[in-house]
CSV table of C-alpha atoms in Angstrom, one decimal:
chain,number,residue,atom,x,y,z
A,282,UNK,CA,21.5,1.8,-35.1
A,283,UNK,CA,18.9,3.6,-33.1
A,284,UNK,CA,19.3,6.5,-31.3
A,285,UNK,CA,18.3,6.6,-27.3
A,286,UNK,CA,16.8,9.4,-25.8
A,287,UNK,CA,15.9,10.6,-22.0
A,288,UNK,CA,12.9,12.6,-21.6
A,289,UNK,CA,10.8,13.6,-18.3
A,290,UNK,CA,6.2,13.6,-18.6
A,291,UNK,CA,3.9,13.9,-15.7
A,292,UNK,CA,2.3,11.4,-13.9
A,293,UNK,CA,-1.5,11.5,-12.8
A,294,UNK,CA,-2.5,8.9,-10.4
A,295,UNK,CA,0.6,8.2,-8.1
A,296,UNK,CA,-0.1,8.2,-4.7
A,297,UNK,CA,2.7,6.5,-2.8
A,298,UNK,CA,6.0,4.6,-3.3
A,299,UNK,CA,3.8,1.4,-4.6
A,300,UNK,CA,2.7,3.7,-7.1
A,301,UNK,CA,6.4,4.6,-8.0
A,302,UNK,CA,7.4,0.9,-7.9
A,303,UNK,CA,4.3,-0.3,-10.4
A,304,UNK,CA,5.0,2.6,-13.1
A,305,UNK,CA,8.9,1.8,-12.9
A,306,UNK,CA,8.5,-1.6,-13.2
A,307,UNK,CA,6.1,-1.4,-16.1
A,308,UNK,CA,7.7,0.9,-18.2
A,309,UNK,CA,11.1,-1.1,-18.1
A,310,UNK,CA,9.5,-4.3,-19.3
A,311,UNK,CA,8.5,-2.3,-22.4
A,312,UNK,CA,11.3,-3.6,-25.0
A,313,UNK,CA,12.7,-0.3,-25.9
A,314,UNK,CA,13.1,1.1,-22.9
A,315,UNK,CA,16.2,0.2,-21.1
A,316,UNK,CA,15.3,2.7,-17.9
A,317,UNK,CA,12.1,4.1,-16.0
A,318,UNK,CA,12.3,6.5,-12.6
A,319,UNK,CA,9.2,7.6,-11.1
A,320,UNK,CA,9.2,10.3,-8.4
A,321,UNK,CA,6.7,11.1,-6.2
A,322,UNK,CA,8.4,14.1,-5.2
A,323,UNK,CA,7.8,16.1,-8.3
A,324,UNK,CA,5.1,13.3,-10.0
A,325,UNK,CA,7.0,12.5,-13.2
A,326,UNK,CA,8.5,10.1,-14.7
A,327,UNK,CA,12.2,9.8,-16.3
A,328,UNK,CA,12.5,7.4,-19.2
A,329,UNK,CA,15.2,6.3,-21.7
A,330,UNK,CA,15.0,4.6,-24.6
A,331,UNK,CA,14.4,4.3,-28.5
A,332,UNK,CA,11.5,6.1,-29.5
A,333,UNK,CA,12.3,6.5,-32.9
A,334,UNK,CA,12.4,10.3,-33.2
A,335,UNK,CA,8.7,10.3,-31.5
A,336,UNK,CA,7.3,13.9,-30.5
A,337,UNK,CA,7.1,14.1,-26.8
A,338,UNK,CA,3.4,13.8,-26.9
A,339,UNK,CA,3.4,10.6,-29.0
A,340,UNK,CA,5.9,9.4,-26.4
A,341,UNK,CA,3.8,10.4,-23.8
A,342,UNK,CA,0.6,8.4,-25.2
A,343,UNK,CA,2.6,5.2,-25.9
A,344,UNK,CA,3.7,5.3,-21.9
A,345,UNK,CA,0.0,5.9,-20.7
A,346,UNK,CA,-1.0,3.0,-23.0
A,347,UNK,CA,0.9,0.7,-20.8
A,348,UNK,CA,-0.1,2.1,-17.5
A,349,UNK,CA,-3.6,3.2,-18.6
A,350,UNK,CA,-4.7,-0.5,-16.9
A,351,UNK,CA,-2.9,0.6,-13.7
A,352,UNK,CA,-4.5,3.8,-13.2
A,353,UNK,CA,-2.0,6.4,-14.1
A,354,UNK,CA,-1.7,8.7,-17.3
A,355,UNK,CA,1.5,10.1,-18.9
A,356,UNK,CA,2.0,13.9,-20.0
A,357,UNK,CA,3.8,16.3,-21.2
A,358,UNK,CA,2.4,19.4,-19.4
A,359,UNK,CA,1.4,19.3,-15.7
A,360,UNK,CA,-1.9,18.3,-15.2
A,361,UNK,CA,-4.3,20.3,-13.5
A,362,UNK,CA,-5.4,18.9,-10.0
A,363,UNK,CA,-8.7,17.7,-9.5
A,364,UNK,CA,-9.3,16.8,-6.0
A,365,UNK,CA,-13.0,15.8,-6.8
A,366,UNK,CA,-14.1,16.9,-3.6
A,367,UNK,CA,-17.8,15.9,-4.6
A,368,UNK,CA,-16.1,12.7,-3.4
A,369,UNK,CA,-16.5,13.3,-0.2
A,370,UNK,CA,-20.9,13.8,0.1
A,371,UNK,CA,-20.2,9.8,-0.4
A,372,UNK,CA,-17.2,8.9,1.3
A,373,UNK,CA,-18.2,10.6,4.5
A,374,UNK,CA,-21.5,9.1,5.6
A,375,UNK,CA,-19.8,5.7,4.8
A,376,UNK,CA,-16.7,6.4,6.9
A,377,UNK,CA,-18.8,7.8,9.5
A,378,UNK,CA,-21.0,4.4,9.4
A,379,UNK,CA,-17.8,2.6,9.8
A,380,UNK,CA,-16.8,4.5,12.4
A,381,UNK,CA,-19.9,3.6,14.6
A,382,UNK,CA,-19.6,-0.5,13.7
A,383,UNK,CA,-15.7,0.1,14.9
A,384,UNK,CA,-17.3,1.4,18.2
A,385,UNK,CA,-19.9,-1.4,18.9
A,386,UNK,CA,-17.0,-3.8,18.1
A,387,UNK,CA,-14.7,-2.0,20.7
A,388,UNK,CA,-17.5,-2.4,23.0
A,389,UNK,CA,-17.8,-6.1,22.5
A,390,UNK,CA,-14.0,-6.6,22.7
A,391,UNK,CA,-13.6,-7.5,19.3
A,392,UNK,CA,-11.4,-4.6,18.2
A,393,UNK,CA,-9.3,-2.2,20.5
A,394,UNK,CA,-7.5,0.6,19.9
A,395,UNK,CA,-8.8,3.4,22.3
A,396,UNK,CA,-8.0,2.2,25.8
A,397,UNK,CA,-5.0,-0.5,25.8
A,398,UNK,CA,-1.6,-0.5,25.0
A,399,UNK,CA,-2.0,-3.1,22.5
A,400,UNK,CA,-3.7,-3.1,19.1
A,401,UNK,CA,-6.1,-6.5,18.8
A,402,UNK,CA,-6.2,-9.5,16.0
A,403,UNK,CA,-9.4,-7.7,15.3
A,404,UNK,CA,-7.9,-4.4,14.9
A,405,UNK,CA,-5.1,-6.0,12.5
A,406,UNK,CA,-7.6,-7.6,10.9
A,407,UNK,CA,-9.7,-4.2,10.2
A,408,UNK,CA,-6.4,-2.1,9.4
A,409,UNK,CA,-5.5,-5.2,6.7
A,410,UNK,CA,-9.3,-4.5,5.5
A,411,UNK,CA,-8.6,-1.1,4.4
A,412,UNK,CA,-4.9,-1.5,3.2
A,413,UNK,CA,-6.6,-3.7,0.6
A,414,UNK,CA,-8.9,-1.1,-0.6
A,415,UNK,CA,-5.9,1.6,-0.5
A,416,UNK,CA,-3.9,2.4,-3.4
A,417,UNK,CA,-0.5,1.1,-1.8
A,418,UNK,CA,-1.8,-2.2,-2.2
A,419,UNK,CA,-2.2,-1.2,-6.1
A,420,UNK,CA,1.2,-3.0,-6.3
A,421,UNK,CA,0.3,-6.0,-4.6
A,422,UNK,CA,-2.7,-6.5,-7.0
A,423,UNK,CA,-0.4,-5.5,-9.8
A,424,UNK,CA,1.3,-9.0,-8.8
A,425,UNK,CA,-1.3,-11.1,-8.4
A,426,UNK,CA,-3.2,-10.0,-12.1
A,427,UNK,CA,0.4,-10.5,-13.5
A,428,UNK,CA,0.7,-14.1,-12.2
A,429,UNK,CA,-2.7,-14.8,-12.5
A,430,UNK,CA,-2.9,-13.9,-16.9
A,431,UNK,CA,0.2,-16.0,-16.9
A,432,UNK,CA,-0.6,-19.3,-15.3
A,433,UNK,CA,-4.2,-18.5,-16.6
A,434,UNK,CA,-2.9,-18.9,-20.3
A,435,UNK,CA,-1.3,-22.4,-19.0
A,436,UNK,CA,-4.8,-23.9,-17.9
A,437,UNK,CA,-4.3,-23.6,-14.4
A,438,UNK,CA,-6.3,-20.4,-12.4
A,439,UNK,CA,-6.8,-22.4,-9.2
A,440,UNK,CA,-3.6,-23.9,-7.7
A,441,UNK,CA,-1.1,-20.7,-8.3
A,442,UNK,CA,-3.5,-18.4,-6.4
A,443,UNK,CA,-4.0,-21.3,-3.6
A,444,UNK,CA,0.1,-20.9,-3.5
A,445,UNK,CA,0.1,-17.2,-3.4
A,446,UNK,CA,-2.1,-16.7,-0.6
A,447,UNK,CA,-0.5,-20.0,1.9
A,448,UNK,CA,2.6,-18.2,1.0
A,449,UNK,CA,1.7,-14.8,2.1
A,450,UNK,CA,-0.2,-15.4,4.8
A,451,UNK,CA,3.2,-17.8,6.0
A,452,UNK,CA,5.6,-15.9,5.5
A,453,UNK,CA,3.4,-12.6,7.3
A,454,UNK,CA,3.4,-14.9,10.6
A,455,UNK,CA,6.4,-16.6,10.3
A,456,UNK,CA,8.8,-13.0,9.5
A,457,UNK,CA,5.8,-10.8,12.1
A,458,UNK,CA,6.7,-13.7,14.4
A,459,UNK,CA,10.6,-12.9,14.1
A,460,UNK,CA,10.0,-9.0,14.0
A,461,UNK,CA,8.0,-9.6,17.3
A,462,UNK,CA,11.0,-11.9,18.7
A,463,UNK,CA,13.5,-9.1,17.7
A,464,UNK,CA,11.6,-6.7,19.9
A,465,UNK,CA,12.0,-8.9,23.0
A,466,UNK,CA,16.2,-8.7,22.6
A,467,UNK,CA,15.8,-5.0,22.1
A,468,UNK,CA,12.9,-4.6,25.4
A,469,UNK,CA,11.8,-1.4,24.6
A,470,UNK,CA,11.4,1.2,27.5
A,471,UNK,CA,7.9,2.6,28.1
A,472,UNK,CA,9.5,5.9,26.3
A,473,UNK,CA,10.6,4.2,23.2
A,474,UNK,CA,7.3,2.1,23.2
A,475,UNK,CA,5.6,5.6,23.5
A,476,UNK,CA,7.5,7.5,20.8
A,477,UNK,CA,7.1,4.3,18.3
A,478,UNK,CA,3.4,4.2,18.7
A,479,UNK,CA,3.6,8.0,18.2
A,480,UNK,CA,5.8,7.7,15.0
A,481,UNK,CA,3.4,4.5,13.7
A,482,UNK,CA,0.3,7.1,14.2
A,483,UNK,CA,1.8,9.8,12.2
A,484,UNK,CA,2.6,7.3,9.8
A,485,UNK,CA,-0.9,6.5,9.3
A,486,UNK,CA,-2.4,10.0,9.6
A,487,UNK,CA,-0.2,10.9,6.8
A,488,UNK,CA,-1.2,8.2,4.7
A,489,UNK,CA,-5.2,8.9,5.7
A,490,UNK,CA,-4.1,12.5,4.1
A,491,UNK,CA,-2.6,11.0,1.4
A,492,UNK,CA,-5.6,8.5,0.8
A,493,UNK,CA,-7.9,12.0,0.5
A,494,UNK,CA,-6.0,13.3,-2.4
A,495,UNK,CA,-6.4,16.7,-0.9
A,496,UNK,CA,-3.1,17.7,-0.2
A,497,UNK,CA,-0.5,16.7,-2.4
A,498,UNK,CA,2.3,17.6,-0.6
A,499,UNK,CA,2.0,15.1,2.1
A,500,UNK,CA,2.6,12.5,-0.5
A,501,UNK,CA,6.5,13.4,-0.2
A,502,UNK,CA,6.5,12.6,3.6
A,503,UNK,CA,5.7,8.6,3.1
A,504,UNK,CA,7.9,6.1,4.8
A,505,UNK,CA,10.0,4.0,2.3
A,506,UNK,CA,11.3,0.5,2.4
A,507,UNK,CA,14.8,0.7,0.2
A,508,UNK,CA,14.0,0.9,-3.5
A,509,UNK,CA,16.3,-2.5,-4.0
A,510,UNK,CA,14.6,-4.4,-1.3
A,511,UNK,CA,11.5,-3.6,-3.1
A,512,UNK,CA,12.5,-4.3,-6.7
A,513,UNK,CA,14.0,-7.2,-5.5
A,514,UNK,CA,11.1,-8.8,-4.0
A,515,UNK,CA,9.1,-7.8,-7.5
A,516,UNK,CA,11.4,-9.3,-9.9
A,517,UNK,CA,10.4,-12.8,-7.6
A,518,UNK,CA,7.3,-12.8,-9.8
A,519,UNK,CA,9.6,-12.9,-13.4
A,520,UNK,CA,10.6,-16.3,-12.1
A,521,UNK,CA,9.1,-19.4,-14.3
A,522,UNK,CA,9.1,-22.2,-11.7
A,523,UNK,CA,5.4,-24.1,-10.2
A,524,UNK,CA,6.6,-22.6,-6.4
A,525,UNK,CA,6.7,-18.3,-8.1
A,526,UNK,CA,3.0,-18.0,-6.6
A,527,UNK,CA,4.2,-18.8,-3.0
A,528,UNK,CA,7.7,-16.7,-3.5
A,529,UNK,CA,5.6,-14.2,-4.7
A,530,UNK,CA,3.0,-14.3,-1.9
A,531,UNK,CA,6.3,-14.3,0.6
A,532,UNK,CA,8.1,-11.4,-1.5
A,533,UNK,CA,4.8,-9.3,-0.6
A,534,UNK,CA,5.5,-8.7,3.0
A,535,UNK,CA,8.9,-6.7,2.0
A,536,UNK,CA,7.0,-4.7,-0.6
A,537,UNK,CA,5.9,-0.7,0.1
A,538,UNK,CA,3.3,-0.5,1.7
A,539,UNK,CA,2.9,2.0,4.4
A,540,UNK,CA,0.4,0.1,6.2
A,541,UNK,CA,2.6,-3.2,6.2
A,542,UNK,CA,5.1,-1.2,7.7
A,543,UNK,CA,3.0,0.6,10.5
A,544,UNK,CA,1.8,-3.2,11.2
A,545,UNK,CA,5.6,-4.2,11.4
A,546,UNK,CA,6.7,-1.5,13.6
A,547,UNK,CA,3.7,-2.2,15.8
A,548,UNK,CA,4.9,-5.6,16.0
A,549,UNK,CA,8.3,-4.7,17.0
A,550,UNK,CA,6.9,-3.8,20.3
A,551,UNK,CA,4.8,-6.8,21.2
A,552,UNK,CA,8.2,-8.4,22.3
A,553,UNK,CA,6.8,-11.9,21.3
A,554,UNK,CA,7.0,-14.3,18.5
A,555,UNK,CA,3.4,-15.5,18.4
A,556,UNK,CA,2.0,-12.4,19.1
A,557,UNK,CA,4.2,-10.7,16.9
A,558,UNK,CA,3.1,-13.8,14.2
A,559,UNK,CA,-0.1,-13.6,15.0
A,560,UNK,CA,-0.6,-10.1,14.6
A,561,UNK,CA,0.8,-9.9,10.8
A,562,UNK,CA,-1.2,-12.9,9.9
A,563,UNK,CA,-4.5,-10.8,11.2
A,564,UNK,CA,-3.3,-7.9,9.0
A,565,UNK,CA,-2.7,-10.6,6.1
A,566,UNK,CA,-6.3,-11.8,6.5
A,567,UNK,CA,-7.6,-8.6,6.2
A,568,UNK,CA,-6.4,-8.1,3.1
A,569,UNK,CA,-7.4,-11.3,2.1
A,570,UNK,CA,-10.9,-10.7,0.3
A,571,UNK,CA,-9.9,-7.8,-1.5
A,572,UNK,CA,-7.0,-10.0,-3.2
A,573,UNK,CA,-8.5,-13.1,-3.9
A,574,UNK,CA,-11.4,-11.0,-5.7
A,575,UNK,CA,-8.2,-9.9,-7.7
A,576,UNK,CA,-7.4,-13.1,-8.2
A,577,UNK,CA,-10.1,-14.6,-9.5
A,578,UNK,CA,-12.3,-11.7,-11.3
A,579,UNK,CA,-9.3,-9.2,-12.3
A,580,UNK,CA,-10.8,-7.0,-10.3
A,581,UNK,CA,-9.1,-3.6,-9.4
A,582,UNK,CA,-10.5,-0.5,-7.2
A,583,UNK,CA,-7.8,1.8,-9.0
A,584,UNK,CA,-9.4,1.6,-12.2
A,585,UNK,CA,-13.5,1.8,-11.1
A,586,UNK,CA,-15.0,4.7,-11.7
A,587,UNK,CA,-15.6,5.1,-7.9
A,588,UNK,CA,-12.7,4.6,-7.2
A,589,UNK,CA,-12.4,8.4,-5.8
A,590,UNK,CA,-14.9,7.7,-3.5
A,591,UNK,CA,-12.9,4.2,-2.3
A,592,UNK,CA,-10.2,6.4,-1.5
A,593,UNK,CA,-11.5,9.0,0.5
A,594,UNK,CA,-13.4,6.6,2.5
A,595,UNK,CA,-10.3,4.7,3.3
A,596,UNK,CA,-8.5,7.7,3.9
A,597,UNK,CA,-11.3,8.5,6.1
A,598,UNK,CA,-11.3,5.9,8.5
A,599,UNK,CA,-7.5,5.7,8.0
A,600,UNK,CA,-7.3,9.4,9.9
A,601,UNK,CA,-9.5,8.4,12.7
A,602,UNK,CA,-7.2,5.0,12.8
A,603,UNK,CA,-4.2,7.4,13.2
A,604,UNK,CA,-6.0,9.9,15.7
A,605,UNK,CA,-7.1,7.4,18.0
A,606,UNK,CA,-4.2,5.5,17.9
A,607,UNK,CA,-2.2,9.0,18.8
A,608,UNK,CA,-4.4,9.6,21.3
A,609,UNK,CA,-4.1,6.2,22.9
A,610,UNK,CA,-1.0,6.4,23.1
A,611,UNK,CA,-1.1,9.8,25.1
A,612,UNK,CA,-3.0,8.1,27.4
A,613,UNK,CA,-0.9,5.5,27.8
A,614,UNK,CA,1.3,7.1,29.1
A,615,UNK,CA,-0.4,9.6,31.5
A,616,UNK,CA,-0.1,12.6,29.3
A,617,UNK,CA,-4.0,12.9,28.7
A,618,UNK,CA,-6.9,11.4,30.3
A,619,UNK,CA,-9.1,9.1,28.0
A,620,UNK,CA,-11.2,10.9,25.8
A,621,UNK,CA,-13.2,8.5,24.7
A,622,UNK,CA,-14.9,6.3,27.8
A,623,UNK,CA,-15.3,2.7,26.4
């Protein structure tokens, strides 16, 4: 009988509780280890199982072998930090190009966030844009290349992903629509409104921070969904049945992702179901291209070789989200005057 042992590497590469979800969940469908526990707190990585009297090191090599695809890298010292801050000569012209297209499109109507109380399609639409390209989406792509090798190997590539998408971007207007209803029982005061759209922009500025890779401490700050919830919703995808693409594509709007959850809690105070439903959806089609390139091409950002510089332009254009959605909010409610005269 085999002997089972616990031991505790380092992690390189998590950035948020997707990341803690993906290296869980892919370690613990290795066959000889019965338990995996991430934590972003301290970036390792509890395991248990029968490593038949493996060194630490060889241990440590096996488990990056299975993440390796994902990104992340297993060892038994702490790594040192690189924050590649070369990253940035890139990432900031490009965020600061974006930043002038988001003000021509504020001008035109097509996105606001500066001077209203509410957050536009457009806006969603943009936010979903860059959740796609951030790594707290990693897990969502994680799905999809899962489901996508699997019915792949069964001669069908086409129909799953058609499921996986209508099923996601359904269940993201249908459940936004009921978040959005909820919010009308509840009528939020202007106060509550005001400290929610303060709480959503801190939300975001911390995950702009955490997008930069600069300061690794602000990782332990991240809203969570509940670890079962998640895990829950993940395990969907295990299913064998024709309809696991659209469960899956539903599961994906309780999954952790910080920038879901902002969306969500932004919703709560629209006090409507369609604009509540239509909101999400926006957010959903955002995030559209990014995943059906996924789909289709196995595509991941995690694993390019610019992937630094995807990032730290994200995390970019994420901070200015959260600043002028902070700042919005001030105005909103007569605190400041508006800074910025669109």
């Amino acid at each position: 009988m085999k002997n089972s042992s616990t031991s505790t590497f380092h992690i390189s590469g998590m950035h948020c509780n997707a990341c803690v979800l993906k290296i869980d969940t892919e370690l613990q469908s290795v066959p000889h280890i019965s338990r995996a526990e991430s934590n972003l707190k301290t970036f390792t990585v509890e395991v248990e199982g029968e490593f038949d009297n493996k060194l630490p090191k060889e241990i440590a090599e096996e488990l990056s072998a299975v993440l390796k695809k994902h990104g992340y890298s297993v060892s038994v010292e702490r790594p040192l930090k690189n924050r590649n801050l070369s990253d940035f000569k890139i990432a900031i012209p490009i965020a600061l190009v974006f930043a002038f297209g988001f003000v021509l499109l504020q001008k035109i109507g097509m996105v606001n966030m500066v001077n209203t109380s509410t957050v536009s399609y457009g806006t969603a639409f943009t936010v979903g844009v860059i959740a796609s390209l951030s790594t707290c989406m990693a897990v969502v792509g994680g799905l999809v290349l899962s489901m996508s090798a699997t019915f792949a190997k069964e001669g069908d590539k086409v129909i799953p992903q058609l499921l996986f998408h209508v099923g996601r971007l359904l269940s993201f207007f249908i459940l936004g629509g009921v978040i959005g209803a909820l919010g009308s029982v509840f009528t939020l005061s202007i106060t509550a409104t005001f400290l929610l759209n303060i709480f959503i922009g801190i939300i975001m500025l911390i995950m702009g921070i955490n997008l930069l890779d600069v300061f690794h401490w602000t990782k332990k700050m991240q809203l969570s969904m509940p670890k079962f919830l998640s895990r829950h919703a993940f395990r969907v995808s295990k299913l064998n049945h024709t309809l696991t693409p659209f469960l899956v594509g539903i599961a994906t709007f309780f999954l952790p992702c910080g920038f879901t959850q902002s969306m969500q809690l932004y919703t709560l105070t629209t006090g409507n179901f369609l604009q509540g439903g239509l909101t999400m959806s926006s957010f959903a089609l955002g995030t559209l291209p990014v995943l059906a390139l996924i789909s289709f091409s196995s595509f991941s950002i995690q694993n390019s070789k610019k992937a630094g510089i995807f990032f730290k332009t994200a995390g970019l254009i994420v901070v200015m989200f959260a600043l002028l959605n902070l700042i919005n909010s001030l105005v909103v409610i007569g605190l400041i005057q508006p800074v910025l005269n669109f």
